[in-house]
Short mmCIF file of C-alpha atoms in Angstrom, two decimals:
data_model
loop_
_atom_site.label_atom_id
_atom_site.label_comp_id
_atom_site.label_asym_id
_atom_site.label_seq_id
_atom_site.Cartn_x
_atom_site.Cartn_y
_atom_site.Cartn_z
CA MET A 80 -2.46 -26.80 -4.38
CA PRO A 81 0.70 -28.99 -4.61
CA PHE A 82 1.00 -32.18 -6.62
CA ASP A 83 3.13 -35.13 -5.51
CA TYR A 84 3.66 -37.93 -8.04
CA GLY A 85 0.34 -37.07 -9.63
CA VAL A 86 -1.55 -37.26 -6.33
CA ARG A 87 -3.46 -34.10 -5.55
CA PHE A 88 -3.89 -33.05 -1.93
CA LYS A 89 -5.33 -29.99 -0.25
CA LEU A 90 -3.65 -28.06 2.54
CA ALA A 91 -6.78 -26.13 3.52
CA PHE A 92 -10.51 -26.35 2.96
CA PHE A 93 -12.40 -23.17 2.22
CA LYS A 94 -15.99 -22.48 3.12
CA PRO A 95 -18.42 -24.07 0.65
CA ALA A 96 -20.94 -21.87 -1.12
CA SER A 97 -23.77 -23.73 0.56
CA GLY A 98 -24.29 -26.23 3.34
CA LEU A 99 -25.90 -28.82 1.09
CA ASN A 100 -22.88 -31.14 1.23
CA PRO A 101 -22.19 -32.00 4.90
CA ASP A 102 -18.80 -33.52 4.03
CA THR A 103 -17.39 -30.24 2.67
CA VAL A 104 -18.82 -28.36 5.65
CA ASP A 105 -17.16 -30.83 8.02
CA LEU A 106 -13.81 -30.50 6.22
CA TYR A 107 -14.03 -26.72 6.50
CA LYS A 108 -14.68 -26.96 10.23
CA GLN A 109 -11.54 -29.08 10.66
CA ASN A 110 -9.23 -26.24 9.58
CA ILE A 111 -6.97 -25.23 12.45
CA LEU A 112 -5.91 -21.58 12.65
CA THR A 113 -3.18 -20.64 15.11
CA VAL A 114 -1.45 -17.49 16.34
CA THR A 115 2.09 -17.94 17.64
CA GLN A 116 3.97 -15.24 19.53
CA GLN A 117 7.68 -14.43 19.22
CA VAL A 118 8.57 -16.94 16.55
CA HIS A 119 12.31 -17.46 16.11
CA TYR A 120 12.60 -18.04 12.38
CA SER A 121 16.38 -18.27 11.84
CA THR A 122 19.08 -20.82 12.56
CA ARG A 123 21.71 -18.08 12.22
CA ASN A 124 20.56 -15.64 14.89
CA GLU A 125 17.97 -15.07 17.62
CA ASN A 126 15.73 -12.76 15.59
CA SER A 127 12.00 -13.32 16.04
CA ILE A 128 8.74 -12.09 14.56
CA ASP A 129 6.06 -10.79 16.94
CA LEU A 130 3.18 -12.88 15.58
CA LEU A 131 2.85 -15.71 13.08
CA LEU A 132 -0.60 -16.60 11.71
CA SER A 133 -0.87 -20.16 10.41
CA ILE A 134 -3.49 -22.32 8.74
CA ASN A 135 -3.18 -26.04 9.47
CA GLY A 136 0.39 -25.48 10.59
CA LEU A 137 1.40 -23.60 7.44
CA PRO A 138 2.64 -20.01 7.93
CA VAL A 139 0.37 -17.54 6.15
CA ALA A 140 1.13 -14.12 7.65
CA THR A 141 3.71 -12.43 9.84
CA VAL A 142 2.97 -9.41 12.03
CA GLU A 143 5.27 -6.79 13.55
CA LEU A 144 3.53 -4.96 16.41
CA LYS A 145 4.60 -1.54 17.62
CA ASN A 146 3.40 0.81 20.35
CA GLN A 147 3.93 4.56 20.45
CA PHE A 148 4.27 4.43 24.23
CA THR A 149 7.62 2.67 23.75
CA GLY A 150 8.69 5.27 21.18
CA GLN A 151 7.97 3.02 18.18
CA ASP A 152 5.17 3.16 15.63
CA VAL A 153 4.10 1.51 12.37
CA GLU A 154 6.90 3.26 10.47
CA LYS A 155 9.42 1.48 12.67
CA ALA A 156 7.72 -1.84 11.89
CA LYS A 157 7.95 -1.18 8.14
CA GLN A 158 11.59 -0.19 8.52
CA GLN A 159 12.25 -3.38 10.48
CA TYR A 160 10.83 -5.53 7.69
CA GLY A 161 12.96 -3.72 5.11
CA SER A 162 16.25 -3.64 6.99
CA ASP A 163 16.20 -6.45 9.57
CA ARG A 164 14.13 -9.19 7.91
CA ASP A 165 16.32 -11.10 5.48
CA ASN A 166 14.38 -12.32 2.45
CA GLN A 167 16.84 -15.23 2.22
CA GLU A 168 15.28 -16.62 5.40
CA LEU A 169 12.73 -19.26 4.45
CA LEU A 170 9.84 -17.57 6.27
CA PHE A 171 10.25 -14.40 4.19
CA GLN A 172 10.99 -15.97 0.82
CA PHE A 173 8.49 -14.86 -1.80
CA ASN A 174 5.99 -17.58 -2.79
CA ARG A 175 7.56 -20.13 -0.45
CA ARG A 176 6.26 -19.44 3.07
CA ALA A 177 4.33 -16.49 4.55
CA LEU A 178 2.03 -14.89 1.99
CA VAL A 179 1.63 -11.45 3.55
CA HIS A 180 3.40 -9.35 6.16
CA PHE A 181 1.65 -6.80 8.40
CA ALA A 182 3.12 -3.77 10.16
CA VAL A 183 0.73 -2.68 12.91
CA ASP A 184 0.50 -0.15 15.71
CA PRO A 185 -2.58 0.97 17.72
CA ASP A 186 -3.54 3.49 15.01
CA GLU A 187 -2.58 2.09 11.59
CA ALA A 188 -1.97 -1.17 9.70
CA TRP A 189 0.13 -1.66 6.55
CA MET A 190 0.94 -4.76 4.51
CA THR A 191 3.24 -6.16 1.84
CA THR A 192 3.43 -9.48 0.02
CA ARG A 193 7.15 -9.32 -0.65
CA ILE A 194 10.11 -8.54 1.61
CA ASP A 195 12.81 -7.01 -0.58
CA GLY A 196 15.15 -4.93 1.55
CA ASP A 197 14.99 -1.21 0.81
CA ASN A 198 12.64 -1.97 -2.11
CA THR A 199 9.94 -3.40 0.16
CA ARG A 200 6.70 -1.60 -0.67
CA PHE A 201 3.92 -1.37 1.89
CA LEU A 202 0.29 -0.53 1.19
CA PRO A 203 -2.17 0.77 3.77
CA PHE A 204 -4.55 -1.75 5.28
CA ASN A 205 -6.68 0.85 7.03
CA LYS A 206 -10.42 1.53 6.97
CA GLY A 207 -10.06 5.21 6.12
CA TYR A 208 -11.52 8.15 8.02
CA ASN A 209 -13.39 11.26 6.89
CA LYS A 210 -12.69 10.42 3.22
CA GLY A 211 -8.97 10.28 4.01
CA ALA A 212 -6.25 7.99 5.32
CA GLY A 213 -5.99 6.24 8.66
CA ASN A 214 -8.69 4.74 10.83
CA PRO A 215 -11.69 6.16 12.67
CA PRO A 216 -11.61 6.55 16.46
CA ASN A 217 -12.57 3.40 18.34
CA PRO A 218 -14.40 4.12 21.60
CA ASN A 219 -13.85 0.51 22.69
CA GLY A 220 -10.12 0.15 22.08
CA TYR A 221 -7.37 0.51 19.52
CA LYS A 222 -8.15 1.90 16.07
CA THR A 223 -6.65 -1.25 14.51
CA ALA A 224 -8.77 -3.63 16.60
CA TYR A 225 -10.66 -4.59 13.42
CA LEU A 226 -7.69 -6.78 12.53
CA TRP A 227 -8.17 -9.28 15.35
CA GLU A 228 -11.88 -8.65 15.85
CA TYR A 229 -12.84 -9.20 12.19
CA ILE A 230 -10.06 -9.73 9.63
CA TRP A 231 -8.13 -12.48 11.41
CA THR A 232 -11.14 -14.40 12.73
CA LYS A 233 -11.49 -17.90 11.29
CA ASP A 234 -14.29 -17.37 8.75
CA SER A 235 -13.06 -14.01 7.54
CA TRP A 236 -9.38 -14.96 7.31
CA LEU A 237 -10.01 -18.17 5.39
CA ASP A 238 -12.33 -16.33 3.03
CA ILE A 239 -9.75 -13.60 2.38
CA VAL A 240 -6.90 -16.09 1.84
CA GLY A 241 -9.05 -18.20 -0.47
CA ARG A 242 -10.47 -15.35 -2.54
CA PHE A 243 -7.97 -12.56 -2.68
CA LEU A 244 -4.42 -13.91 -2.83
CA HIS A 245 -3.29 -15.34 -6.14
CA LEU A 246 -0.05 -15.90 -8.03
CA GLU A 247 0.12 -16.15 -11.80
CA GLN A 248 3.22 -17.32 -13.68
CA GLU A 249 3.98 -16.86 -17.35
CA THR A 250 7.17 -17.56 -19.32
CA ILE A 251 8.20 -14.62 -21.48
CA LYS A 252 11.19 -13.49 -23.56
CA LEU A 253 13.32 -10.73 -22.04
CA ASN A 254 16.26 -9.43 -24.10
CA GLY A 255 16.23 -12.66 -26.06
CA LYS A 256 16.29 -14.83 -22.93
CA SER A 257 13.58 -16.79 -21.16
CA ALA A 258 12.20 -15.38 -17.92
CA VAL A 259 9.31 -16.11 -15.59
CA LEU A 260 6.79 -13.31 -15.17
CA LEU A 261 5.15 -13.41 -11.75
CA LEU A 262 1.92 -11.52 -11.09
CA SER A 263 1.08 -11.47 -7.40
CA SER A 264 -2.11 -9.93 -6.14
CA LEU A 265 -1.73 -7.40 -3.35
CA TRP A 266 -4.45 -6.98 -0.76
CA HIS A 267 -5.16 -3.29 -0.65
CA SER A 268 -7.51 -1.61 1.80
CA ASP A 269 -9.90 -0.11 -0.68
CA ARG A 270 -12.89 0.96 1.41
CA LYS A 271 -15.30 -0.02 -1.36
CA GLU A 272 -14.27 -3.67 -1.13
CA ILE A 273 -12.42 -5.31 2.14
CA PHE A 274 -14.60 -3.19 4.21
CA SER A 275 -17.76 -4.00 2.27
CA PHE A 276 -16.98 -7.70 2.21
CA LEU A 277 -16.16 -7.36 5.85
CA PHE A 278 -15.45 -4.24 5.07
CA GLY A 279 -13.50 -4.93 1.55
CA VAL A 280 -10.39 -6.18 -0.20
CA THR A 281 -9.33 -5.28 -3.67
CA SER A 282 -6.52 -6.84 -5.69
CA ARG A 283 -3.65 -4.84 -7.10
CA PHE A 284 -0.94 -6.56 -9.11
CA ARG A 285 2.81 -6.42 -8.66
CA VAL A 286 4.98 -7.66 -11.51
CA GLU A 287 8.18 -9.61 -10.86
CA ILE A 288 10.53 -10.84 -13.63
CA ILE A 289 12.94 -13.67 -12.80
CA PRO A 290 15.56 -14.62 -15.45
CA LEU A 291 15.83 -18.34 -16.12
CA ASP A 292 19.37 -18.27 -17.48
#
């Protein structure tokens, strides 16, 4: 929640715990969620991202979609994020624009909160199947259809963004010098949580240390 000259303003309104206050309910209803296809994010080249999910015009998530019928799968999407998506581009800068990045094909979904070249680390965002990895068969469509049928719907998506993505900052001493310690929560598809709250999201923490001098 940014501050500008001491004036506090909100960029999104999350669902109130109850409907007792009609003003907060009305503000929540005014949120505008958009999905934009083939977003050209660079002024230096013609590269584009398959999907951009935004809340009130602010980019929240990017999505790379792959299809095995064209010879590409989710592994290719993860590789594309690591090798072709420059984290110097504003859209991919950590803690400045998109909060999470999804690699998706018809069978599996993976996510990361930080694009960092070859060090980019993806976690599965799957429902699990037979006490193992992956997703169960879907008689009505793709195995990853839960993303657009449940996860990315307005109520669910705003609830997930509001509850499960956090950034903590703490100044520490590192080798006698000041540094900022960043703790960013990672959404991880733990079946006991994002798929029990919709089906469940659990927070894992990644630690980043940024020298100040």
